[in-house]
PDB file of C-alpha atoms and ligand atoms in Angstrom:
ATOM      1  CA  MET V   1      68.457  -8.777  -4.273  1.00  0.00           C
ATOM      2  CA  LYS V   2      68.108 -10.673  -1.035  1.00  0.00           C
ATOM      3  CA  GLN V   3      64.768  -8.996  -0.371  1.00  0.00           C
ATOM      4  CA  GLN V   4      63.531 -10.029  -3.803  1.00  0.00           C
ATOM      5  CA  LYS V   5      64.518 -13.644  -3.286  1.00  0.00           C
ATOM      6  CA  MET V   6      62.719 -13.723   0.042  1.00  0.00           C
ATOM      7  CA  ASN V   7      59.574 -12.331  -1.567  1.00  0.00           C
ATOM      8  CA  ARG V   8      59.708 -15.032  -4.196  1.00  0.00           C
ATOM      9  CA  ASP V   9      60.052 -17.754  -1.530  1.00  0.00           C
ATOM     10  CA  TRP V  10      57.040 -16.430   0.322  1.00  0.00           C
ATOM     11  CA  ILE V  11      55.009 -16.320  -2.852  1.00  0.00           C
ATOM     12  CA  ALA V  12      55.992 -19.920  -3.565  1.00  0.00           C
ATOM     13  CA  THR V  13      54.999 -20.927  -0.015  1.00  0.00           C
ATOM     14  CA  ALA V  14      51.624 -19.218  -0.345  1.00  0.00           C
ATOM     15  CA  ARG V  15      51.060 -20.883  -3.717  1.00  0.00           C
ATOM     16  CA  THR V  16      51.965 -24.289  -2.279  1.00  0.00           C
ATOM     17  CA  LEU V  17      49.400 -23.836   0.477  1.00  0.00           C
ATOM     18  CA  ASN V  18      46.815 -22.654  -2.026  1.00  0.00           C
ATOM     19  CA  GLU V  19      47.395 -25.688  -4.238  1.00  0.00           C
ATOM     20  CA  ALA V  20      47.200 -28.046  -1.275  1.00  0.00           C
ATOM     21  CA  LEU V  21      43.611 -27.039  -0.424  1.00  0.00           C
ATOM     22  CA  PRO V  22      41.807 -29.707  -2.517  1.00  0.00           C
ATOM     23  CA  TYR V  23      44.039 -32.400  -1.030  1.00  0.00           C
ATOM     24  CA  MET V  24      43.440 -31.147   2.491  1.00  0.00           C
ATOM     25  CA  GLN V  25      39.701 -31.182   1.833  1.00  0.00           C
ATOM     26  CA  ARG V  26      39.918 -34.723   0.488  1.00  0.00           C
ATOM     27  CA  TYR V  27      41.698 -35.970   3.600  1.00  0.00           C
ATOM     28  CA  THR V  28      39.637 -34.193   6.252  1.00  0.00           C
ATOM     29  CA  GLY V  29      38.535 -36.859   8.719  1.00  0.00           C
ATOM     30  CA  ALA V  30      40.660 -39.499   6.968  1.00  0.00           C
ATOM     31  CA  VAL V  31      42.593 -42.075   8.977  1.00  0.00           C
ATOM     32  CA  VAL V  32      46.231 -42.331   7.915  1.00  0.00           C
ATOM     33  CA  VAL V  33      48.451 -44.968   9.510  1.00  0.00           C
ATOM     34  CA  VAL V  34      52.151 -44.155   9.199  1.00  0.00           C
ATOM     35  CA  LYS V  35      54.750 -46.869   9.796  1.00  0.00           C
ATOM     36  CA  PHE V  36      57.947 -45.125  10.878  1.00  0.00           C
ATOM     37  CA  GLY V  37      60.785 -47.635  10.649  1.00  0.00           C
ATOM     38  CA  GLY V  38      63.979 -47.495  12.671  1.00  0.00           C
ATOM     39  CA  ASN V  39      66.008 -46.968   9.494  1.00  0.00           C
ATOM     40  CA  ALA V  40      63.874 -43.975   8.535  1.00  0.00           C
ATOM     41  CA  MET V  41      64.258 -42.236  11.927  1.00  0.00           C
ATOM     42  CA  GLY V  42      67.645 -40.590  11.469  1.00  0.00           C
ATOM     43  CA  ASP V  43      68.995 -37.775  13.623  1.00  0.00           C
ATOM     44  CA  ASP V  44      67.102 -35.319  15.818  1.00  0.00           C
ATOM     45  CA  GLU V  45      66.545 -32.949  12.925  1.00  0.00           C
ATOM     46  CA  ALA V  46      64.982 -35.657  10.747  1.00  0.00           C
ATOM     47  CA  MET V  47      62.849 -36.725  13.705  1.00  0.00           C
ATOM     48  CA  ALA V  48      61.660 -33.134  14.232  1.00  0.00           C
ATOM     49  CA  GLU V  49      60.792 -32.825  10.551  1.00  0.00           C
ATOM     50  CA  PHE V  50      58.788 -36.063  10.647  1.00  0.00           C
ATOM     51  CA  ALA V  51      56.982 -34.904  13.803  1.00  0.00           C
ATOM     52  CA  ARG V  52      56.131 -31.589  12.173  1.00  0.00           C
ATOM     53  CA  ASP V  53      54.577 -33.382   9.180  1.00  0.00           C
ATOM     54  CA  ILE V  54      52.455 -35.495  11.513  1.00  0.00           C
ATOM     55  CA  VAL V  55      51.340 -32.456  13.520  1.00  0.00           C
ATOM     56  CA  LEU V  56      50.480 -30.653  10.295  1.00  0.00           C
ATOM     57  CA  MET V  57      48.341 -33.621   9.185  1.00  0.00           C
ATOM     58  CA  ARG V  58      46.424 -33.446  12.448  1.00  0.00           C
ATOM     59  CA  GLN V  59      46.117 -29.666  12.114  1.00  0.00           C
ATOM     60  CA  VAL V  60      44.318 -30.021   8.777  1.00  0.00           C
ATOM     61  CA  GLY V  61      41.854 -32.610  10.063  1.00  0.00           C
ATOM     62  CA  VAL V  62      43.580 -35.916   9.300  1.00  0.00           C
ATOM     63  CA  ASN V  63      43.649 -38.578  12.024  1.00  0.00           C
ATOM     64  CA  PRO V  64      47.219 -39.893  11.924  1.00  0.00           C
ATOM     65  CA  VAL V  65      48.382 -42.978  13.816  1.00  0.00           C
ATOM     66  CA  VAL V  66      52.133 -43.519  14.055  1.00  0.00           C
ATOM     67  CA  VAL V  67      53.259 -47.150  14.351  1.00  0.00           C
ATOM     68  CA  HIS V  68      56.998 -47.300  14.785  1.00  0.00           C
ATOM     69  CA  GLY V  69      59.793 -49.825  14.451  1.00  0.00           C
ATOM     70  CA  GLY V  70      63.223 -49.565  15.987  1.00  0.00           C
ATOM     71  CA  GLY V  71      65.141 -52.611  14.783  1.00  0.00           C
ATOM     72  CA  PRO V  72      68.527 -50.816  14.701  1.00  0.00           C
ATOM     73  CA  MET V  73      67.984 -49.464  18.247  1.00  0.00           C
ATOM     74  CA  ILE V  74      67.157 -52.987  19.498  1.00  0.00           C
ATOM     75  CA  ASN V  75      70.314 -54.290  17.804  1.00  0.00           C
ATOM     76  CA  ASP V  76      72.421 -51.623  19.569  1.00  0.00           C
ATOM     77  CA  MET V  77      71.014 -52.464  22.984  1.00  0.00           C
ATOM     78  CA  LEU V  78      71.350 -56.235  22.479  1.00  0.00           C
ATOM     79  CA  LYS V  79      74.974 -55.671  21.514  1.00  0.00           C
ATOM     80  CA  ARG V  80      75.602 -53.619  24.665  1.00  0.00           C
ATOM     81  CA  LEU V  81      74.115 -56.462  26.707  1.00  0.00           C
ATOM     82  CA  ASN V  82      76.089 -59.119  24.807  1.00  0.00           C
ATOM     83  CA  ILE V  83      72.943 -60.809  23.546  1.00  0.00           C
ATOM     84  CA  GLU V  84      73.220 -62.194  20.040  1.00  0.00           C
ATOM     85  CA  SER V  85      70.783 -60.968  17.321  1.00  0.00           C
ATOM     86  CA  ARG V  86      69.536 -63.379  14.718  1.00  0.00           C
ATOM     87  CA  PHE V  87      66.947 -62.982  11.974  1.00  0.00           C
ATOM     88  CA  VAL V  88      64.970 -65.621  10.106  1.00  0.00           C
ATOM     89  CA  ARG V  89      63.058 -64.440   7.004  1.00  0.00           C
ATOM     90  CA  GLY V  90      63.365 -60.816   8.124  1.00  0.00           C
ATOM     91  CA  LYS V  91      62.046 -61.432  11.637  1.00  0.00           C
ATOM     92  CA  ARG V  92      64.064 -61.373  14.847  1.00  0.00           C
ATOM     93  CA  VAL V  93      64.416 -64.697  16.647  1.00  0.00           C
ATOM     94  CA  THR V  94      63.095 -63.600  20.032  1.00  0.00           C
ATOM     95  CA  ASP V  95      63.845 -65.559  23.203  1.00  0.00           C
ATOM     96  CA  LYS V  96      62.852 -64.494  26.729  1.00  0.00           C
ATOM     97  CA  ALA V  97      65.888 -62.238  27.267  1.00  0.00           C
ATOM     98  CA  THR V  98      65.456 -60.647  23.833  1.00  0.00           C
ATOM     99  CA  VAL V  99      61.747 -59.919  24.243  1.00  0.00           C
ATOM    100  CA  GLU V 100      62.536 -58.026  27.461  1.00  0.00           C
ATOM    101  CA  VAL V 101      65.032 -55.844  25.612  1.00  0.00           C
ATOM    102  CA  VAL V 102      62.621 -55.370  22.688  1.00  0.00           C
ATOM    103  CA  GLU V 103      59.879 -54.201  25.049  1.00  0.00           C
ATOM    104  CA  MET V 104      62.206 -51.848  26.935  1.00  0.00           C
ATOM    105  CA  VAL V 105      63.687 -50.287  23.820  1.00  0.00           C
ATOM    106  CA  LEU V 106      60.494 -49.980  21.756  1.00  0.00           C
ATOM    107  CA  THR V 107      57.984 -48.914  24.411  1.00  0.00           C
ATOM    108  CA  GLY V 108      60.583 -46.882  26.298  1.00  0.00           C
ATOM    109  CA  LEU V 109      63.328 -45.171  24.341  1.00  0.00           C
ATOM    110  CA  VAL V 110      61.915 -45.210  20.838  1.00  0.00           C
ATOM    111  CA  ASN V 111      58.249 -44.608  21.636  1.00  0.00           C
ATOM    112  CA  LYS V 112      58.963 -41.718  23.991  1.00  0.00           C
ATOM    113  CA  ARG V 113      61.425 -40.102  21.586  1.00  0.00           C
ATOM    114  CA  ILE V 114      58.654 -39.904  18.959  1.00  0.00           C
ATOM    115  CA  VAL V 115      56.032 -38.725  21.475  1.00  0.00           C
ATOM    116  CA  GLN V 116      58.408 -36.024  22.679  1.00  0.00           C
ATOM    117  CA  ALA V 117      59.212 -34.908  19.112  1.00  0.00           C
ATOM    118  CA  ILE V 118      55.481 -34.513  18.351  1.00  0.00           C
ATOM    119  CA  MET V 119      54.916 -32.605  21.602  1.00  0.00           C
ATOM    120  CA  ASP V 120      57.890 -30.345  20.764  1.00  0.00           C
ATOM    121  CA  GLU V 121      56.216 -29.434  17.476  1.00  0.00           C
ATOM    122  CA  GLY V 122      53.031 -28.382  19.261  1.00  0.00           C
ATOM    123  CA  GLY V 123      50.958 -31.518  18.753  1.00  0.00           C
ATOM    124  CA  ARG V 124      49.443 -33.805  21.356  1.00  0.00           C
ATOM    125  CA  ALA V 125      50.725 -37.372  21.342  1.00  0.00           C
ATOM    126  CA  VAL V 126      50.166 -40.354  23.602  1.00  0.00           C
ATOM    127  CA  GLY V 127      52.401 -43.417  23.363  1.00  0.00           C
ATOM    128  CA  LEU V 128      51.023 -46.897  23.784  1.00  0.00           C
ATOM    129  CA  SER V 129      51.977 -50.434  22.918  1.00  0.00           C
ATOM    130  CA  GLY V 130      49.831 -53.276  21.671  1.00  0.00           C
ATOM    131  CA  LYS V 131      49.335 -54.194  25.325  1.00  0.00           C
ATOM    132  CA  ASP V 132      47.470 -51.002  26.170  1.00  0.00           C
ATOM    133  CA  ASP V 133      43.733 -51.651  26.166  1.00  0.00           C
ATOM    134  CA  ASP V 134      44.558 -54.969  24.404  1.00  0.00           C
ATOM    135  CA  LEU V 135      45.131 -53.026  21.178  1.00  0.00           C
ATOM    136  CA  ILE V 136      47.017 -55.955  19.587  1.00  0.00           C
ATOM    137  CA  VAL V 137      46.548 -59.535  20.789  1.00  0.00           C
ATOM    138  CA  CYS V 138      48.866 -62.110  19.219  1.00  0.00           C
ATOM    139  CA  GLU V 139      49.603 -65.759  18.943  1.00  0.00           C
ATOM    140  CA  ALA V 140      53.045 -67.196  18.237  1.00  0.00           C
ATOM    141  CA  ASP V 141      53.920 -66.657  14.585  1.00  0.00           C
ATOM    142  CA  ASP V 142      56.296 -69.584  14.144  1.00  0.00           C
ATOM    143  CA  PRO V 143      57.865 -71.863  16.778  1.00  0.00           C
ATOM    144  CA  GLU V 144      61.287 -71.200  15.254  1.00  0.00           C
ATOM    145  CA  LEU V 145      60.994 -67.487  16.070  1.00  0.00           C
ATOM    146  CA  GLY V 146      60.126 -67.742  19.779  1.00  0.00           C
ATOM    147  CA  PHE V 147      58.152 -64.775  21.109  1.00  0.00           C
ATOM    148  CA  VAL V 148      57.347 -63.257  17.730  1.00  0.00           C
ATOM    149  CA  GLY V 149      53.669 -62.482  17.458  1.00  0.00           C
ATOM    150  CA  ARG V 150      51.115 -62.659  14.671  1.00  0.00           C
ATOM    151  CA  PRO V 151      48.188 -60.338  15.432  1.00  0.00           C
ATOM    152  CA  THR V 152      44.938 -62.265  15.825  1.00  0.00           C
ATOM    153  CA  GLU V 153      42.727 -59.677  17.514  1.00  0.00           C
ATOM    154  CA  LEU V 154      42.746 -55.902  17.253  1.00  0.00           C
ATOM    155  CA  ASN V 155      40.888 -53.571  19.618  1.00  0.00           C
ATOM    156  CA  VAL V 156      41.161 -50.180  17.962  1.00  0.00           C
ATOM    157  CA  GLN V 157      38.517 -48.318  19.969  1.00  0.00           C
ATOM    158  CA  VAL V 158      41.276 -46.724  22.057  1.00  0.00           C
ATOM    159  CA  LEU V 159      42.671 -45.162  18.861  1.00  0.00           C
ATOM    160  CA  ARG V 160      39.261 -43.740  17.932  1.00  0.00           C
ATOM    161  CA  ASP V 161      38.943 -42.349  21.466  1.00  0.00           C
ATOM    162  CA  LEU V 162      42.312 -40.626  21.056  1.00  0.00           C
ATOM    163  CA  PHE V 163      41.282 -39.233  17.633  1.00  0.00           C
ATOM    164  CA  SER V 164      38.156 -37.696  19.184  1.00  0.00           C
ATOM    165  CA  ALA V 165      40.304 -36.026  21.810  1.00  0.00           C
ATOM    166  CA  GLY V 166      42.633 -34.581  19.156  1.00  0.00           C
ATOM    167  CA  ILE V 167      45.492 -36.809  20.296  1.00  0.00           C
ATOM    168  CA  ILE V 168      47.955 -38.552  17.975  1.00  0.00           C
ATOM    169  CA  PRO V 169      48.487 -42.209  18.999  1.00  0.00           C
ATOM    170  CA  VAL V 170      52.079 -43.481  18.764  1.00  0.00           C
ATOM    171  CA  VAL V 171      52.125 -47.282  18.851  1.00  0.00           C
ATOM    172  CA  ALA V 172      55.067 -49.557  19.743  1.00  0.00           C
ATOM    173  CA  PRO V 173      54.779 -53.006  18.112  1.00  0.00           C
ATOM    174  CA  VAL V 174      54.843 -55.038  21.306  1.00  0.00           C
ATOM    175  CA  ALA V 175      51.758 -57.111  22.019  1.00  0.00           C
ATOM    176  CA  THR V 176      50.039 -59.234  24.531  1.00  0.00           C
ATOM    177  CA  GLY V 177      49.133 -62.921  24.049  1.00  0.00           C
ATOM    178  CA  THR V 178      45.974 -64.804  24.917  1.00  0.00           C
ATOM    179  CA  GLU V 179      47.680 -66.322  27.984  1.00  0.00           C
ATOM    180  CA  ALA V 180      48.343 -64.019  30.935  1.00  0.00           C
ATOM    181  CA  THR V 181      51.846 -62.444  31.140  1.00  0.00           C
ATOM    182  CA  GLU V 182      52.801 -63.285  27.539  1.00  0.00           C
ATOM    183  CA  THR V 183      54.713 -60.619  25.621  1.00  0.00           C
ATOM    184  CA  TYR V 184      55.218 -60.718  21.866  1.00  0.00           C
ATOM    185  CA  ASN V 185      57.593 -58.894  19.577  1.00  0.00           C
ATOM    186  CA  VAL V 186      55.706 -57.906  16.416  1.00  0.00           C
ATOM    187  CA  ASN V 187      57.342 -56.773  13.195  1.00  0.00           C
ATOM    188  CA  GLY V 188      56.604 -53.051  12.815  1.00  0.00           C
ATOM    189  CA  ASP V 189      55.204 -53.363   9.290  1.00  0.00           C
ATOM    190  CA  THR V 190      52.942 -56.229  10.385  1.00  0.00           C
ATOM    191  CA  ALA V 191      51.620 -54.213  13.343  1.00  0.00           C
ATOM    192  CA  ALA V 192      51.010 -51.130  11.171  1.00  0.00           C
ATOM    193  CA  GLY V 193      49.177 -53.233   8.552  1.00  0.00           C
ATOM    194  CA  ALA V 194      46.997 -54.925  11.165  1.00  0.00           C
ATOM    195  CA  ILE V 195      46.057 -51.597  12.765  1.00  0.00           C
ATOM    196  CA  ALA V 196      45.369 -49.984   9.383  1.00  0.00           C
ATOM    197  CA  GLY V 197      43.205 -52.986   8.423  1.00  0.00           C
ATOM    198  CA  ALA V 198      41.211 -52.867  11.659  1.00  0.00           C
ATOM    199  CA  LEU V 199      40.644 -49.123  11.233  1.00  0.00           C
ATOM    200  CA  LYS V 200      39.873 -49.545   7.491  1.00  0.00           C
ATOM    201  CA  ALA V 201      42.312 -46.674   7.057  1.00  0.00           C
ATOM    202  CA  ASP V 202      42.243 -44.402   4.043  1.00  0.00           C
ATOM    203  CA  ARG V 203      46.011 -44.674   3.699  1.00  0.00           C
ATOM    204  CA  LEU V 204      48.798 -46.827   5.098  1.00  0.00           C
ATOM    205  CA  LEU V 205      52.161 -45.142   4.551  1.00  0.00           C
ATOM    206  CA  LEU V 206      55.102 -47.505   4.988  1.00  0.00           C
ATOM    207  CA  LEU V 207      58.074 -45.153   5.427  1.00  0.00           C
ATOM    208  CA  THR V 208      61.312 -46.821   4.537  1.00  0.00           C
ATOM    209  CA  ASP V 209      64.810 -46.040   3.302  1.00  0.00           C
ATOM    210  CA  VAL V 210      64.431 -47.152  -0.299  1.00  0.00           C
ATOM    211  CA  SER V 211      62.873 -45.244  -3.169  1.00  0.00           C
ATOM    212  CA  GLY V 212      59.949 -47.649  -3.654  1.00  0.00           C
ATOM    213  CA  VAL V 213      59.084 -50.852  -5.502  1.00  0.00           C
ATOM    214  CA  LYS V 214      61.248 -51.215  -8.595  1.00  0.00           C
ATOM    215  CA  ASN V 215      60.422 -52.960 -11.880  1.00  0.00           C
ATOM    216  CA  ALA V 216      62.763 -55.288 -13.808  1.00  0.00           C
ATOM    217  CA  GLU V 217      64.460 -52.206 -15.324  1.00  0.00           C
ATOM    218  CA  GLY V 218      65.206 -50.853 -11.859  1.00  0.00           C
ATOM    219  CA  GLU V 219      62.739 -47.949 -12.132  1.00  0.00           C
ATOM    220  CA  VAL V 220      60.377 -47.109  -9.294  1.00  0.00           C
ATOM    221  CA  VAL V 221      56.780 -48.054 -10.124  1.00  0.00           C
ATOM    222  CA  THR V 222      54.629 -45.197  -8.853  1.00  0.00           C
ATOM    223  CA  ALA V 223      51.247 -46.971  -9.000  1.00  0.00           C
ATOM    224  CA  MET V 224      50.266 -50.631  -9.074  1.00  0.00           C
ATOM    225  CA  THR V 225      47.400 -52.971  -8.301  1.00  0.00           C
ATOM    226  CA  PRO V 226      47.581 -55.983  -5.951  1.00  0.00           C
ATOM    227  CA  GLU V 227      47.563 -58.134  -9.120  1.00  0.00           C
ATOM    228  CA  ASP V 228      50.685 -56.308 -10.416  1.00  0.00           C
ATOM    229  CA  VAL V 229      52.372 -56.923  -7.068  1.00  0.00           C
ATOM    230  CA  ARG V 230      51.576 -60.670  -7.197  1.00  0.00           C
ATOM    231  CA  GLN V 231      52.877 -60.897 -10.757  1.00  0.00           C
ATOM    232  CA  MET V 232      56.102 -59.020  -9.943  1.00  0.00           C
ATOM    233  CA  THR V 233      56.642 -61.252  -6.911  1.00  0.00           C
ATOM    234  CA  SER V 234      56.177 -64.479  -8.857  1.00  0.00           C
ATOM    235  CA  ASP V 235      58.526 -63.093 -11.554  1.00  0.00           C
ATOM    236  CA  GLY V 236      61.128 -62.488  -8.824  1.00  0.00           C
ATOM    237  CA  VAL V 237      61.180 -58.721  -9.492  1.00  0.00           C
ATOM    238  CA  ILE V 238      59.927 -58.016  -5.977  1.00  0.00           C
ATOM    239  CA  ALA V 239      62.358 -59.812  -3.685  1.00  0.00           C
ATOM    240  CA  GLY V 240      64.254 -59.697  -0.396  1.00  0.00           C
ATOM    241  CA  GLY V 241      63.339 -57.057   2.161  1.00  0.00           C
ATOM    242  CA  MET V 242      60.579 -55.663  -0.048  1.00  0.00           C
ATOM    243  CA  ILE V 243      58.501 -58.859   0.273  1.00  0.00           C
ATOM    244  CA  PRO V 244      57.333 -58.318   3.882  1.00  0.00           C
ATOM    245  CA  LYS V 245      56.282 -54.787   2.911  1.00  0.00           C
ATOM    246  CA  THR V 246      54.303 -55.797  -0.180  1.00  0.00           C
ATOM    247  CA  GLU V 247      52.751 -58.728   1.731  1.00  0.00           C
ATOM    248  CA  THR V 248      51.682 -56.308   4.461  1.00  0.00           C
ATOM    249  CA  ALA V 249      50.256 -54.019   1.776  1.00  0.00           C
ATOM    250  CA  LEU V 250      48.223 -56.784   0.106  1.00  0.00           C
ATOM    251  CA  LYS V 251      46.826 -58.018   3.411  1.00  0.00           C
ATOM    252  CA  ALA V 252      45.895 -54.482   4.495  1.00  0.00           C
ATOM    253  CA  ILE V 253      44.082 -53.861   1.192  1.00  0.00           C
ATOM    254  CA  GLU V 254      42.208 -57.171   1.586  1.00  0.00           C
ATOM    255  CA  GLU V 255      41.112 -55.992   5.029  1.00  0.00           C
ATOM    256  CA  GLY V 256      39.724 -52.757   3.627  1.00  0.00           C
ATOM    257  CA  VAL V 257      42.556 -50.198   3.587  1.00  0.00           C
ATOM    258  CA  ARG V 258      41.962 -47.947   0.559  1.00  0.00           C
ATOM    259  CA  ALA V 259      45.582 -47.620  -0.526  1.00  0.00           C
ATOM    260  CA  VAL V 260      49.064 -48.420   0.720  1.00  0.00           C
ATOM    261  CA  VAL V 261      52.140 -46.394  -0.168  1.00  0.00           C
ATOM    262  CA  ILE V 262      55.674 -47.704   0.205  1.00  0.00           C
ATOM    263  CA  LEU V 263      57.235 -44.330   0.758  1.00  0.00           C
ATOM    264  CA  ASP V 264      60.818 -43.084   0.613  1.00  0.00           C
ATOM    265  CA  GLY V 265      61.380 -41.635   4.081  1.00  0.00           C
ATOM    266  CA  ARG V 266      64.682 -40.090   2.982  1.00  0.00           C
ATOM    267  CA  VAL V 267      62.811 -37.555   0.851  1.00  0.00           C
ATOM    268  CA  PRO V 268      62.148 -34.415   2.923  1.00  0.00           C
ATOM    269  CA  ASN V 269      58.524 -34.112   4.061  1.00  0.00           C
ATOM    270  CA  ALA V 270      57.694 -37.431   2.381  1.00  0.00           C
ATOM    271  CA  CYS V 271      54.288 -37.752   4.104  1.00  0.00           C
ATOM    272  CA  LEU V 272      53.179 -34.265   3.060  1.00  0.00           C
ATOM    273  CA  LEU V 273      54.441 -34.796  -0.452  1.00  0.00           C
ATOM    274  CA  GLU V 274      52.389 -37.973  -0.671  1.00  0.00           C
ATOM    275  CA  LEU V 275      49.158 -36.677   0.832  1.00  0.00           C
ATOM    276  CA  PHE V 276      48.993 -33.038  -0.184  1.00  0.00           C
ATOM    277  CA  THR V 277      50.616 -32.796  -3.599  1.00  0.00           C
ATOM    278  CA  GLU V 278      50.271 -34.465  -6.937  1.00  0.00           C
ATOM    279  CA  HIS V 279      53.844 -35.663  -6.637  1.00  0.00           C
ATOM    280  CA  GLY V 280      54.205 -38.814  -4.526  1.00  0.00           C
ATOM    281  CA  ALA V 281      57.485 -40.224  -3.293  1.00  0.00           C
ATOM    282  CA  GLY V 282      57.196 -43.973  -3.631  1.00  0.00           C
ATOM    283  CA  SER V 283      54.907 -46.756  -4.829  1.00  0.00           C
ATOM    284  CA  LEU V 284      51.150 -46.622  -4.352  1.00  0.00           C
ATOM    285  CA  ILE V 285      49.264 -49.924  -4.272  1.00  0.00           C
ATOM    286  CA  ARG V 286      45.499 -50.066  -4.621  1.00  0.00           C
ATOM    287  CA  SER V 287      42.852 -52.184  -6.312  1.00  0.00           C
TER     288      SER V 287
HETATM  289  C1  LIG X 301      61.093 -56.181  15.036  1.00  0.00           C
HETATM  290  C2  LIG X 301      60.382 -55.031  15.725  1.00  0.00           C
HETATM  291  C3  LIG X 301      60.963 -53.699  15.386  1.00  0.00           C
HETATM  292  C4  LIG X 301      60.820 -53.338  13.928  1.00  0.00           C
HETATM  293  C5  LIG X 301      62.512 -56.367  15.642  1.00  0.00           C
HETATM  294  O1  LIG X 301      62.664 -57.046  16.637  1.00  0.00           O
HETATM  295  O2  LIG X 301      63.433 -55.749  15.083  1.00  0.00           O
HETATM  296  C6  LIG X 301      60.534 -58.506  14.617  1.00  0.00           C
HETATM  297  O3  LIG X 301      61.436 -58.667  13.814  1.00  0.00           O
HETATM  298  P1  LIG X 301      61.975 -51.734  12.109  1.00  0.00           P
HETATM  299  O4  LIG X 301      62.862 -50.587  12.421  1.00  0.00           O
HETATM  300  O5  LIG X 301      60.686 -51.314  11.518  1.00  0.00           O
HETATM  301  O6  LIG X 301      62.662 -52.797  11.319  1.00  0.00           O
HETATM  302  N1  LIG X 301      60.321 -57.367  15.258  1.00  0.00           N
HETATM  303  C7  LIG X 301      59.591 -59.626  14.931  1.00  0.00           C
HETATM  304  O7  LIG X 301      60.016 -53.832  13.161  1.00  0.00           O
HETATM  305  O8  LIG X 301      61.683 -52.348  13.537  1.00  0.00           O
END
């Protein structure tokens, strides 16, 4: 009985691979930017599973770029240091002491944890922040927010160089300013959107911990146009924490990204499900 079940599982695995071929062919050479938010990271097992999906993408010829967040990890460290956290319109008010902690946590702990997870799954990953090779240059987003950056200049050649070498870039959303020694804290979604736009990526996957964009009836909308998104926002159906994500999506599409998916990172193998099967796991936005 056990033997029979195992045979069936193998047959299903082989069939899955067989059915994935057209999707793999479609995405060969494609650039896929994946925003991996702090809330989607989970435990070591979830991290390993994510890393394996990214390594598999690379293995079948996709050029993935991981842009990560780490909001909850920054909150933990600020708490340990007795520094107060405050958010205005979804962005962290970032003074000098806070930006130091943000840089340490994102470019250190979080970035290296992801790099290590990818290496452990047999891929090659290199971690960098927006400061490396001036990948992301910012100006201050809003005086009320302190050292929060809005990307004004992207230099993505370093990412293309890493693609050619078969290396997966893992980007921490910390950026440099136009003045020497400035450091900016950039929202992870914003950084991922800006990078995807500059690369004219085939896909931007925004991994999050919700099931997608919901309509007035509370059902996930699996496909929509930028016009639908604008309508749903003005009707108040898209609200709260979803707004920065849909705004990022619209901007990225304007800059030439082919499609953006707001993807449920809690679904196992969400990235593979989205790219290599007919069955997505979130909301796809494209013109
Ligand atoms: C974010 C950067 C990290 C981030 C912050 O300080 O929390 C701003 O708010 P998640 O996990 O994707 O939320 N920056 C300006 O975006 O993390």
